[in-house]
Coordinates of C-alpha atoms in Angstrom, one line a residue:
Chain M
M150 CA 79.8 86.2 70.4
S151 CA 82.9 87.9 71.4
D152 CA 84.0 85.5 73.4
R153 CA 84.1 83.1 70.2
I154 CA 85.7 85.4 67.8
F155 CA 88.4 86.0 70.6
G156 CA 88.9 82.9 71.3
S157 CA 89.1 81.6 67.3
I158 CA 91.9 84.5 67.5
L159 CA 93.5 82.3 70.2
T160 CA 92.8 79.3 68.3
A161 CA 94.5 80.5 65.3
L162 CA 97.8 81.9 67.7
A163 CA 98.2 78.6 69.6
L164 CA 98.3 76.9 66.2
A165 CA 101.2 79.5 65.1
L166 CA 102.4 78.8 68.5
F167 CA 102.4 74.9 67.7
V168 CA 103.9 75.3 63.6
S169 CA 106.6 78.0 64.2
A170 CA 107.6 75.7 67.7
T171 CA 107.9 72.7 65.0
Q172 CA 110.2 74.5 63.1
L173 CA 112.4 75.1 65.4
E174 CA 116.3 73.7 65.4
S175 CA 117.2 71.8 68.1
P176 CA 120.9 72.0 68.2
F177 CA 123.1 68.9 68.8
F178 CA 123.8 69.8 72.2
A179 CA 120.7 70.1 73.6
D180 CA 119.2 69.4 76.6
P181 CA 116.9 66.2 77.0
L182 CA 113.7 68.3 76.7
G183 CA 114.9 71.1 73.8
P184 CA 113.4 74.4 73.1
K185 CA 110.4 73.0 71.3
S186 CA 108.6 71.4 74.4
F187 CA 107.5 74.0 76.2
P188 CA 106.3 76.1 73.1
F189 CA 104.1 72.7 72.5
I190 CA 102.6 72.7 75.9
V191 CA 102.0 76.0 76.5
S192 CA 100.3 75.7 72.9
G193 CA 98.5 72.7 73.9
A194 CA 97.2 74.4 77.2
A195 CA 96.1 77.2 75.3
L196 CA 94.3 75.6 72.2
I197 CA 91.9 73.7 75.0
C198 CA 91.1 76.9 77.0
A199 CA 90.8 78.7 73.3
L200 CA 88.2 76.1 72.7
S201 CA 86.6 76.1 75.5
M202 CA 86.1 79.5 75.3
I203 CA 84.7 78.8 72.1
I204 CA 82.2 75.6 72.7
K205 CA 80.9 77.7 76.3
P206 CA 81.4 81.5 75.5
D207 CA 80.0 83.5 78.6
K208 CA 77.2 86.3 77.9
D209 CA 78.2 89.0 76.1
P210 CA 80.0 92.4 77.0
L211 CA 78.8 95.8 76.7
W212 CA 80.9 97.3 73.2
P213 CA 80.9 101.1 73.6
S214 CA 79.0 103.0 70.9
I215 CA 80.4 103.7 67.4
K216 CA 81.2 107.0 68.6
T217 CA 83.4 106.1 71.5
F218 CA 85.2 102.9 69.3
I219 CA 86.2 106.3 67.2
K220 CA 87.2 108.1 70.2
L221 CA 89.4 105.4 71.3
F222 CA 90.6 104.6 67.9
T223 CA 91.5 108.4 67.7
A224 CA 93.8 107.8 71.2
I225 CA 95.5 105.6 70.1
I226 CA 96.5 107.2 66.9
I227 CA 97.5 110.3 69.5
L228 CA 100.0 108.1 71.7
V229 CA 101.7 106.3 68.8
L230 CA 102.3 109.5 67.2
Y231 CA 103.5 110.8 70.7
A232 CA 106.0 107.6 70.7
L233 CA 107.3 108.4 67.0
S234 CA 107.8 112.0 67.6
L235 CA 109.3 112.3 71.2
K236 CA 112.8 112.0 69.5
K237 CA 112.3 113.9 66.5
F238 CA 110.0 117.6 67.8
G239 CA 111.4 117.2 72.0
F240 CA 109.6 116.7 74.5
L241 CA 107.6 120.4 75.4
F242 CA 105.5 120.2 72.3
P243 CA 104.3 116.6 71.7
T244 CA 103.8 116.3 75.0
A245 CA 101.2 119.3 75.3
L246 CA 99.4 118.3 72.1
A247 CA 98.8 114.6 73.3
S248 CA 98.2 115.4 76.8
A249 CA 95.4 118.3 75.7
S250 CA 93.7 115.7 72.9
L251 CA 94.0 112.8 75.8
S252 CA 92.0 115.5 77.8
Y253 CA 89.8 116.7 75.2
L254 CA 89.0 113.3 74.6
I255 CA 87.6 112.4 78.4
K256 CA 86.6 115.9 78.8
P257 CA 85.4 118.4 75.6
N258 CA 86.0 121.3 77.1
F259 CA 88.6 123.6 74.7
F260 CA 90.0 125.8 77.5
K261 CA 90.8 123.6 80.5
S262 CA 92.4 120.4 77.9
S263 CA 94.5 123.1 76.3
S264 CA 95.3 124.4 80.0
T265 CA 96.1 120.8 80.8
G266 CA 98.4 120.3 78.2
I267 CA 100.5 123.7 78.7
V268 CA 100.5 123.0 82.4
L269 CA 101.4 119.0 82.3
S270 CA 103.8 119.4 79.8
L271 CA 105.7 122.1 82.0
S272 CA 105.6 120.8 85.0
L273 CA 106.9 117.3 83.9
F274 CA 109.5 118.7 81.6
I275 CA 111.1 120.5 85.4
I276 CA 110.5 117.0 87.2
F277 CA 111.6 114.6 84.5
K278 CA 114.6 117.1 83.9
F279 CA 116.1 118.8 86.6
G280 CA 114.4 116.2 89.4
L281 CA 115.4 113.0 88.2
G282 CA 117.7 114.3 85.9
L283 CA 116.5 112.1 82.5
S284 CA 118.0 113.6 79.2
L285 CA 115.2 115.4 77.4
F286 CA 115.4 117.9 75.1
P287 CA 112.7 120.3 75.2
F288 CA 113.0 121.6 71.7
P289 CA 113.2 119.9 68.6
K290 CA 116.7 120.2 67.7
F291 CA 115.9 121.6 64.4
L292 CA 115.1 124.7 66.1
T293 CA 118.4 124.6 68.5
G294 CA 120.9 123.8 66.0
Chain C
M21 CA 117.9 85.4 119.0
E22 CA 118.8 85.7 115.6
L23 CA 115.6 87.6 114.7
F24 CA 116.7 90.2 116.6
Q25 CA 119.7 90.5 115.3
N26 CA 118.4 90.3 112.1
L27 CA 116.4 93.1 112.9
A28 CA 119.2 95.1 114.6
L29 CA 120.7 95.0 110.9
G30 CA 117.3 96.3 109.6
F31 CA 116.6 99.1 111.7
G32 CA 120.9 100.1 111.4
I33 CA 119.7 100.2 107.6
A34 CA 116.3 101.9 108.2
L35 CA 117.2 104.6 110.1
T36 CA 119.3 106.3 108.2
I37 CA 117.8 110.0 106.4
T38 CA 118.1 107.9 103.2
T39 CA 116.2 105.1 104.3
L40 CA 113.3 107.0 106.3
S41 CA 113.0 110.1 103.7
L42 CA 112.2 107.5 100.8
A43 CA 109.8 106.0 103.0
I44 CA 108.1 108.6 103.7
V45 CA 108.1 109.6 100.4
G46 CA 106.9 106.4 99.2
C47 CA 103.8 106.3 101.3
I48 CA 102.9 109.9 100.5
L49 CA 103.1 108.8 97.0
G50 CA 101.5 105.3 97.8
T51 CA 98.3 107.1 99.6
I52 CA 97.6 109.5 97.0
I53 CA 97.8 106.9 94.4
G54 CA 95.8 105.2 96.5
A55 CA 93.2 107.4 96.7
L56 CA 93.0 108.2 92.9
P57 CA 90.3 106.6 91.4
G58 CA 92.0 104.4 88.6
L59 CA 95.3 104.2 90.0
G60 CA 95.8 101.3 92.0
P61 CA 98.8 100.0 93.7
S62 CA 99.6 97.8 90.8
N63 CA 99.9 100.9 88.0
G64 CA 101.2 102.8 90.4
V65 CA 104.0 101.2 91.2
A66 CA 104.6 99.9 87.7
I67 CA 104.5 103.6 86.7
L68 CA 106.7 104.6 89.4
I69 CA 109.5 102.1 88.7
P70 CA 111.2 103.6 85.2
L71 CA 111.5 106.8 87.4
A72 CA 113.3 104.9 90.7
F73 CA 115.8 103.5 88.1
T74 CA 116.2 107.1 87.2
L75 CA 117.1 108.1 91.4
E76 CA 119.8 105.6 90.9
L77 CA 119.0 104.1 94.4
D78 CA 120.3 100.8 95.7
A79 CA 118.8 97.5 95.5
T80 CA 117.2 98.4 98.8
Q81 CA 116.8 101.9 98.6
A82 CA 114.3 101.1 95.7
L83 CA 112.9 98.2 97.2
V84 CA 112.2 100.3 100.1
L85 CA 110.2 103.4 98.3
M86 CA 108.3 100.9 96.1
T87 CA 107.3 98.5 99.0
S88 CA 106.4 102.0 101.0
V89 CA 104.1 102.9 97.7
Y90 CA 102.5 99.6 97.2
Y91 CA 101.5 99.9 101.3
G92 CA 100.7 103.1 101.4
A93 CA 98.1 102.6 97.9
M94 CA 96.6 99.1 100.0
Y95 CA 95.8 102.4 102.9
G96 CA 94.9 104.6 100.4
G97 CA 92.4 102.8 98.2
R98 CA 89.8 103.2 101.5
I99 CA 89.2 107.0 101.1
S100 CA 87.3 107.2 97.6
S101 CA 85.3 103.6 98.2
I102 CA 84.2 105.4 101.7
L103 CA 83.2 109.2 99.9
L104 CA 83.1 108.3 96.6
N105 CA 81.3 104.9 96.9
I106 CA 84.0 103.9 93.7
P107 CA 86.7 101.8 95.2
G108 CA 90.5 103.4 94.7
D109 CA 91.8 100.2 93.8
E110 CA 90.4 96.5 93.3
P111 CA 91.0 95.7 96.8
A112 CA 88.8 97.7 98.1
M113 CA 86.2 97.4 96.8
M114 CA 84.4 95.1 99.4
T115 CA 85.2 98.5 101.4
T116 CA 82.7 100.5 99.2
L117 CA 79.8 97.8 100.7
D118 CA 79.8 99.6 104.5
G119 CA 81.8 102.5 104.1
Y120 CA 79.6 104.0 101.6
P121 CA 76.6 103.2 103.6
M122 CA 78.0 104.5 106.3
A123 CA 79.1 107.8 104.9
K124 CA 76.0 108.4 103.7
K125 CA 74.7 108.4 107.5
G126 CA 77.2 111.3 108.1
R127 CA 79.6 109.4 109.6
A128 CA 82.1 109.6 106.8
G129 CA 85.1 110.5 109.0
D130 CA 84.2 108.0 111.5
A131 CA 84.4 105.4 108.3
L132 CA 87.9 106.9 107.1
V133 CA 89.4 106.9 111.2
L134 CA 87.9 103.3 111.7
S135 CA 89.2 101.8 107.9
G136 CA 92.4 103.5 108.5
V137 CA 93.3 101.7 112.3
S138 CA 92.1 98.8 110.5
S139 CA 94.5 99.5 107.7
F140 CA 97.1 100.0 110.5
V141 CA 96.4 96.8 112.5
G142 CA 96.2 94.4 109.3
A143 CA 99.1 96.0 107.8
F144 CA 101.4 96.0 111.2
L145 CA 100.3 92.6 112.1
A146 CA 101.1 91.1 108.7
T147 CA 104.4 92.4 108.4
I148 CA 105.2 90.8 112.1
G149 CA 104.2 87.6 110.4
L150 CA 105.9 88.1 107.4
M151 CA 109.2 88.6 109.8
L152 CA 108.0 85.2 111.5
L153 CA 106.9 83.2 108.9
A154 CA 109.8 84.4 105.4
P155 CA 112.8 83.5 107.1
I156 CA 111.3 79.9 107.9
L157 CA 109.9 79.4 104.6
A158 CA 113.1 80.5 103.4
R159 CA 114.9 77.7 105.3
V160 CA 111.7 74.9 103.8
A161 CA 112.8 76.5 99.7
F162 CA 116.3 75.4 100.6
Y163 CA 114.8 71.8 99.6
F164 CA 113.6 72.9 96.6
G165 CA 115.2 71.8 93.1
P166 CA 114.0 72.2 89.7
A167 CA 110.6 70.2 89.9
E168 CA 110.1 71.3 92.9
Y169 CA 109.7 75.3 91.7
F170 CA 108.1 73.9 88.6
A171 CA 105.5 72.3 90.5
L172 CA 105.2 75.9 92.7
Y173 CA 105.2 78.0 89.5
L174 CA 102.2 75.7 88.6
L175 CA 100.5 76.3 91.4
A176 CA 101.0 80.0 91.2
F177 CA 99.2 80.1 87.9
C178 CA 96.2 77.6 88.7
T179 CA 95.8 79.2 92.3
L180 CA 95.6 82.5 90.4
G181 CA 93.2 80.7 87.8
G182 CA 91.0 79.2 90.0
I183 CA 90.2 81.8 92.7
G184 CA 91.0 84.9 91.0
A185 CA 88.8 84.7 87.9
D186 CA 84.7 84.0 87.5
N187 CA 86.0 81.8 84.8
Q188 CA 88.2 79.0 84.7
A189 CA 89.4 79.0 80.9
K190 CA 89.8 82.6 80.6
S191 CA 92.4 83.1 83.3
A192 CA 94.1 79.5 82.0
I193 CA 93.9 81.6 78.5
A194 CA 95.7 84.5 79.9
V195 CA 98.1 82.2 81.7
C196 CA 98.6 81.0 78.1
L197 CA 99.4 84.3 76.8
G198 CA 101.8 85.7 79.4
L199 CA 104.1 82.3 78.7
G200 CA 103.8 82.6 74.9
I201 CA 105.1 86.4 75.5
S202 CA 108.1 85.3 77.6
M203 CA 108.9 82.4 75.3
I204 CA 109.8 85.3 72.8
G205 CA 113.3 86.0 72.2
V206 CA 116.6 84.5 73.0
D207 CA 116.4 81.0 74.6
N208 CA 118.9 80.7 77.4
S209 CA 119.7 77.6 77.2
T210 CA 120.7 77.3 73.3
G211 CA 121.2 80.7 73.0
M212 CA 118.8 80.5 69.2
T213 CA 116.2 83.1 68.9
R214 CA 112.7 81.6 69.4
F215 CA 109.3 83.3 67.8
T216 CA 111.2 86.5 67.3
G217 CA 109.8 86.8 63.5
G218 CA 113.2 88.1 62.5
N219 CA 112.2 91.1 64.4
L220 CA 115.3 92.4 65.8
H221 CA 114.2 94.5 68.2
L222 CA 113.0 91.3 69.5
Y223 CA 115.8 89.4 70.1
D224 CA 115.9 90.7 74.0
G225 CA 112.6 89.4 74.5
V226 CA 109.6 91.3 75.5
D227 CA 111.0 93.3 78.8
F228 CA 108.2 93.1 81.4
L229 CA 108.3 96.4 82.3
V230 CA 106.7 97.7 79.0
A231 CA 104.2 94.9 79.7
I232 CA 103.1 96.1 82.9
V233 CA 102.8 99.4 82.2
G234 CA 100.9 98.9 78.8
L235 CA 98.4 96.4 80.4
F236 CA 97.9 98.5 83.8
A237 CA 98.3 101.8 83.5
V238 CA 97.6 102.7 79.5
T239 CA 94.9 100.3 79.8
E240 CA 93.3 102.2 82.4
I241 CA 93.2 105.6 80.0
F242 CA 91.3 103.7 77.5
V243 CA 88.9 102.7 80.2
F244 CA 88.6 106.6 81.2
I245 CA 88.1 107.3 77.6
E246 CA 85.3 104.8 77.2
S247 CA 83.7 106.0 80.4
R248 CA 84.3 109.2 79.1
G249 CA 85.8 110.4 82.8
K250 CA 82.8 111.2 85.0
D251 CA 84.7 113.8 86.8
S252 CA 85.5 112.8 90.6
A253 CA 83.8 115.1 93.0
I254 CA 83.4 114.4 96.9
G255 CA 80.2 112.0 96.6
V256 CA 79.7 112.1 100.7
K257 CA 80.6 116.0 102.3
L258 CA 82.9 115.0 105.0
G259 CA 82.7 117.0 108.7
K260 CA 84.9 117.2 111.6
I261 CA 87.0 114.5 111.5
S262 CA 87.0 113.0 115.4
I263 CA 88.1 108.7 116.0
P264 CA 85.3 107.0 117.1
F265 CA 87.3 105.1 120.4
K266 CA 84.0 103.2 120.4
D267 CA 83.7 101.5 117.1
I268 CA 87.0 100.7 117.7
Y269 CA 86.9 99.1 120.6
L270 CA 83.6 97.0 119.2
T271 CA 85.6 96.3 115.7
K272 CA 89.0 94.9 117.6
W273 CA 88.4 91.2 117.3
T274 CA 87.3 91.7 113.6
M275 CA 90.1 93.2 113.2
L276 CA 92.0 90.5 114.3
R277 CA 90.7 88.2 113.0
A278 CA 90.2 89.6 109.5
T279 CA 93.8 90.2 109.7
I280 CA 94.8 86.1 109.8
V281 CA 92.5 85.1 107.4
G282 CA 94.2 88.3 104.8
F283 CA 97.1 86.9 106.0
I284 CA 96.5 83.9 104.7
A285 CA 95.2 84.4 101.3
G286 CA 98.4 86.8 101.0
V287 CA 100.7 84.0 101.7
L288 CA 99.0 81.9 99.4
P289 CA 100.6 82.3 96.1
G290 CA 98.9 84.2 93.2
A291 CA 96.0 84.3 95.2
G292 CA 96.7 88.2 96.9
A293 CA 94.9 91.4 98.8
S294 CA 91.4 91.7 96.8
L295 CA 91.0 87.8 97.7
G296 CA 91.7 88.8 101.2
S297 CA 89.1 91.1 102.0
F298 CA 86.9 89.5 100.3
L299 CA 87.3 86.4 102.4
A300 CA 87.1 89.0 105.8
Y301 CA 83.9 90.2 104.5
M302 CA 82.6 87.0 104.3
S303 CA 84.1 85.5 106.9
E304 CA 83.0 88.4 109.6
K305 CA 79.7 88.3 108.1
S306 CA 79.0 84.7 108.5
L307 CA 79.9 84.8 112.3
S308 CA 77.9 88.0 112.9
K309 CA 74.0 87.6 114.6
E310 CA 72.0 90.0 112.8
K311 CA 73.2 89.6 109.1
G312 CA 71.2 92.4 107.8
S313 CA 73.2 95.0 108.9
F314 CA 75.9 94.4 106.8
G315 CA 76.3 96.1 103.5
T316 CA 74.2 99.0 105.3
G317 CA 77.2 100.8 106.9
D318 CA 78.2 98.5 109.7
I319 CA 81.3 99.2 111.1
R320 CA 82.6 95.5 111.0
G321 CA 82.0 95.9 107.2
V322 CA 84.4 98.8 107.0
A323 CA 86.7 97.1 109.7
A324 CA 86.7 93.6 108.3
P325 CA 88.3 94.2 104.7
E326 CA 90.3 97.1 105.1
A327 CA 92.4 94.7 107.8
G328 CA 91.7 91.8 105.5
N329 CA 93.4 93.3 102.0
N330 CA 96.8 95.0 104.3
A331 CA 97.3 91.9 105.8
A332 CA 97.2 90.1 102.9
A333 CA 99.4 92.8 101.2
G334 CA 101.9 91.8 103.7
G335 CA 101.5 89.0 103.4
A336 CA 101.9 88.5 99.9
L337 CA 105.4 89.3 100.3
V338 CA 106.1 86.3 101.9
P339 CA 106.0 84.4 98.6
M340 CA 107.6 86.8 96.8
L341 CA 110.8 87.5 98.9
T342 CA 111.4 83.8 99.9
L343 CA 110.6 81.5 96.7
G344 CA 110.0 84.5 93.9
V345 CA 106.4 83.3 93.2
P346 CA 104.2 86.8 94.3
G347 CA 100.8 86.4 95.8
S348 CA 99.2 89.3 93.9
G349 CA 99.6 91.5 91.0
T350 CA 101.7 94.4 92.7
T351 CA 103.6 91.9 94.4
A352 CA 104.1 90.6 90.8
V353 CA 105.1 93.9 89.8
L354 CA 107.6 94.5 92.6
L355 CA 109.3 90.9 91.6
A356 CA 109.7 92.8 88.5
L357 CA 111.6 95.8 90.2
L358 CA 113.8 93.1 91.8
M359 CA 114.3 91.2 88.6
T360 CA 115.7 94.3 87.1
L361 CA 117.8 95.4 90.2
N362 CA 119.4 91.7 89.5
I363 CA 118.1 90.7 92.9
T364 CA 117.0 86.9 92.5
P365 CA 114.5 86.4 94.9
G366 CA 114.5 83.1 97.0
P367 CA 116.0 81.3 100.4
L368 CA 119.7 82.5 98.6
L369 CA 118.5 86.4 99.0
F370 CA 118.3 85.6 102.9
N371 CA 121.6 85.0 102.9
E372 CA 123.6 86.2 100.7
R373 CA 121.7 89.6 101.0
P374 CA 120.5 89.8 105.0
E375 CA 120.6 93.8 104.4
V376 CA 118.2 94.0 101.9
V377 CA 115.4 91.5 103.3
W378 CA 115.9 93.3 106.8
G379 CA 116.2 96.8 105.9
L380 CA 112.8 96.1 103.8
I381 CA 111.2 94.5 107.2
A382 CA 112.3 96.8 109.3
T383 CA 111.5 100.3 107.0
L384 CA 107.7 98.6 106.9
L385 CA 107.0 98.8 110.5
I386 CA 108.2 102.1 110.5
A387 CA 106.6 103.1 107.2
N388 CA 103.1 101.4 109.1
F389 CA 103.3 104.4 111.5
V390 CA 104.0 106.8 108.9
L391 CA 100.8 106.0 107.4
L392 CA 98.6 105.9 110.4
I393 CA 99.7 109.6 110.9
L394 CA 98.8 110.0 107.2
N395 CA 95.7 108.6 107.0
V396 CA 94.2 109.3 110.7
P397 CA 95.0 112.8 111.4
L398 CA 95.8 114.1 107.9
V399 CA 93.2 112.3 105.7
K400 CA 90.9 115.5 105.5
I401 CA 94.4 116.3 102.8
F402 CA 94.1 113.3 101.0
T403 CA 90.5 113.6 100.8
K404 CA 91.3 116.7 98.3
I405 CA 93.2 114.6 95.7
L406 CA 89.6 113.4 94.9
Q407 CA 88.9 116.5 93.5
V408 CA 91.3 115.9 90.3
P409 CA 89.4 116.0 87.3
A410 CA 90.4 113.0 85.0
S411 CA 90.7 115.1 82.3
F412 CA 93.8 115.8 84.1
L413 CA 95.1 112.8 86.2
L414 CA 94.8 110.8 82.6
P415 CA 96.9 112.7 80.4
G416 CA 99.3 113.0 83.2
V417 CA 99.3 109.4 84.1
A418 CA 99.8 108.5 80.2
M419 CA 102.7 111.0 79.6
I420 CA 104.6 109.9 83.0
S421 CA 104.7 105.8 81.4
F422 CA 105.3 106.9 78.1
V423 CA 108.4 108.9 79.3
G424 CA 109.7 106.3 81.9
I425 CA 109.7 103.4 79.8
Y426 CA 111.1 105.7 77.0
S427 CA 113.7 106.7 79.6
L428 CA 114.3 103.1 80.2
S429 CA 115.5 101.7 76.8
G430 CA 115.1 104.9 74.2
S431 CA 113.4 103.5 71.7
Y432 CA 110.0 104.2 70.2
F433 CA 109.5 100.3 69.6
D434 CA 108.9 99.8 73.3
L435 CA 106.4 102.6 73.2
L436 CA 104.7 101.4 70.6
L437 CA 104.6 98.1 72.5
M438 CA 103.8 99.8 75.6
I439 CA 100.7 101.1 72.9
G440 CA 100.1 97.7 72.2
F441 CA 99.9 95.9 75.6
G442 CA 97.3 98.8 76.4
V443 CA 95.0 97.7 73.3
L444 CA 95.2 94.3 74.4
G445 CA 94.7 94.9 78.4
F446 CA 91.4 96.7 77.1
T447 CA 89.9 94.0 75.0
L448 CA 91.3 91.2 77.9
R449 CA 89.4 93.4 80.4
K450 CA 85.9 94.0 78.3
L451 CA 86.1 90.2 77.7
K452 CA 86.4 89.4 81.1
I453 CA 89.7 87.8 81.3
P454 CA 91.9 89.0 84.1
A455 CA 94.8 90.6 83.3
V456 CA 97.3 89.8 86.3
P457 CA 98.1 85.8 84.7
V458 CA 99.4 87.5 81.8
I459 CA 101.8 89.4 83.9
L460 CA 103.4 86.4 86.1
G461 CA 102.9 84.7 82.9
I462 CA 105.5 86.7 81.3
L463 CA 107.9 87.4 84.6
L464 CA 107.6 83.7 85.6
G465 CA 107.5 81.6 81.8
S466 CA 111.1 82.0 81.5
H467 CA 111.7 80.5 85.1
M468 CA 109.3 77.8 84.4
E469 CA 110.8 76.5 81.3
V470 CA 114.7 76.4 82.7
S471 CA 113.3 74.2 86.1
L472 CA 111.7 72.2 84.0
R473 CA 114.3 71.6 81.4
R474 CA 116.7 70.9 84.3
A475 CA 114.7 68.7 86.0
M476 CA 114.4 66.7 82.7
V477 CA 118.5 67.2 82.7
L478 CA 118.6 65.7 86.3
S479 CA 116.3 63.3 85.2
N480 CA 117.4 62.5 81.5
G481 CA 114.4 62.9 80.4
D482 CA 112.3 60.4 83.2
W483 CA 109.2 62.1 83.6
T484 CA 108.2 60.7 86.9
Y485 CA 111.2 62.4 88.7
L486 CA 108.6 65.7 88.6
F487 CA 106.5 64.1 90.7
D488 CA 109.7 62.1 92.4
S489 CA 109.7 64.1 96.4
Y490 CA 106.9 64.8 99.2
I491 CA 107.1 68.4 98.4
S492 CA 106.3 68.1 94.8
V493 CA 103.7 66.0 95.0
G494 CA 101.9 68.0 97.0
L495 CA 102.3 71.2 95.3
W496 CA 100.8 69.2 92.0
I497 CA 97.9 68.6 94.3
A498 CA 97.5 71.5 95.6
A499 CA 97.1 73.4 92.3
I500 CA 95.0 70.7 90.8
V501 CA 92.7 71.7 93.9
G502 CA 93.2 75.1 93.7
F503 CA 92.4 74.9 90.0
V504 CA 89.1 73.1 89.7
A505 CA 87.8 73.2 93.7
P506 CA 86.7 77.1 92.9
I507 CA 84.1 75.7 89.9
F508 CA 82.3 73.6 92.6
L509 CA 82.5 76.5 95.4
R510 CA 81.6 79.2 93.0
S511 CA 77.9 79.8 94.2
Y512 CA 79.1 80.1 97.9
L513 CA 82.0 82.8 96.6
K514 CA 79.6 84.8 95.0
K515 CA 80.8 88.7 95.3
P516 CA 78.3 90.7 96.8
T517 CA 76.9 93.7 95.3
P518 CA 78.1 97.4 96.0
I519 CA 74.5 99.3 96.5
G520 CA 73.6 102.0 94.1
D521 CA 72.6 105.8 95.3

């Protein structure tokens, strides 16, 4: 079933690729092939493969339980928040928080994961800033002024 | 004669203090990365690439550092295979079959030393093979025009899809995904944007490093959260380490045969180290008179896959350097490194930048001896690394990936894209769709399209031009056979399952 769902998504993607390729304009001075042909070929190949996934699906994989799915989803949220906060809040605090919470997701132990966060954040900052010379700001700009 | 001149040039570069120390650092880092379960050569090299840029190394130095990491990871992968029954990376999977049973019999030390020595034999001879074969192939590559290159890329995708996966359609769809992503951005021939959906961030296209780190490193984080990070602890006790001379002597022909098989598997574009170790193991098993002993801790079953995968690692560098077509996932990552350094691999590289190629080859010859020392007398230090808990390691990997990518572009959009690739990688992994073809598609997609379009310009739109030379016809046939043949060979190529506890 999973193969069929994914196959349908890919079929849709392949068709979308095909349709948006037809909308491309070929400039007057284009090469004989133009910008459209290669997308056409790829979308055709993708369509065949996606359909064969729908017609002949493999056995379903073992999907994780709902609890694990929630965990995975939390991990994605943590990473997205981390990506968005890196510029605004400096390196140290977001890194400590993000790595601590990821560590907690892998092994729920409050003490261990908070120390993981602190150790990782400090040691990576020292390595990146002074070892590799990246321009990282340790603290948020509104604190240091 | 020319070879010796080139080697002299290479050693002149390799024997400088900077290059040597980079090689040693790379070997140590690589062995650590290889030994850690969940961090293999491809994601290890991938997360280190952005950081290598911040060191402001020149092309040769960056390549030396990363290739030493690659070789080191190939050596180190066996450590957790033998001690924990968990392959440290994918090519080391075959080593669990006999390595772990041997360790359980109380011969963990012997297994580590024997596999270390066979890694050395495989990697060292393969480096010599690279030295001899690469210049010849580079000369052949001069005859390659756009039509031949197009067929060659096709061959790489087909063999990768054919041999690498259990389901042809799935690896082909992975290639299409990669090719589709590679088309996003400005079209080089006409200067118009394609498939960006009006998003300004996508005008430059998707940076392959973002895709690589996402698909390899970020995916691994999700996989570990799912498996709830069973804490890695030493599964087998490691006693005193001595050198089992008798076993090494008994397996000398095994190592040599496995090296040859592995090297050939490595040179084939798209096949790679996993196939090398697999074929080496299977051929030793079929040559053996007492087949039953394989899988129960046979010394040949430890020596063959390790010699095979390390030889394949060296072999995979041949098509990467001479043709710009990587033979495996990790060489794809190395190709990404070269492309970011603005070096185009291919025959011209050997003529115009001989110092890059020969400096690399000379360093690899030296690096093998460094790795032999690290992996035989000092192996005990590296076994301690297995005790690092996943709940510490994985957040670290995540943070390094983020900072690395952030340091490249400074844009949060790339970070979000990387997370997206991580989610995609996890889904692909669940559905048993290989991720390496996606990477290869992103890396080679624009080259493939450009060679097709150039071929059509040359022939004025005549499709038969694609089959106009013997080389391209040969490549087309090889591509079709490489894709179709494994369907019929599948029953012979069944992977043996490792034993449980």
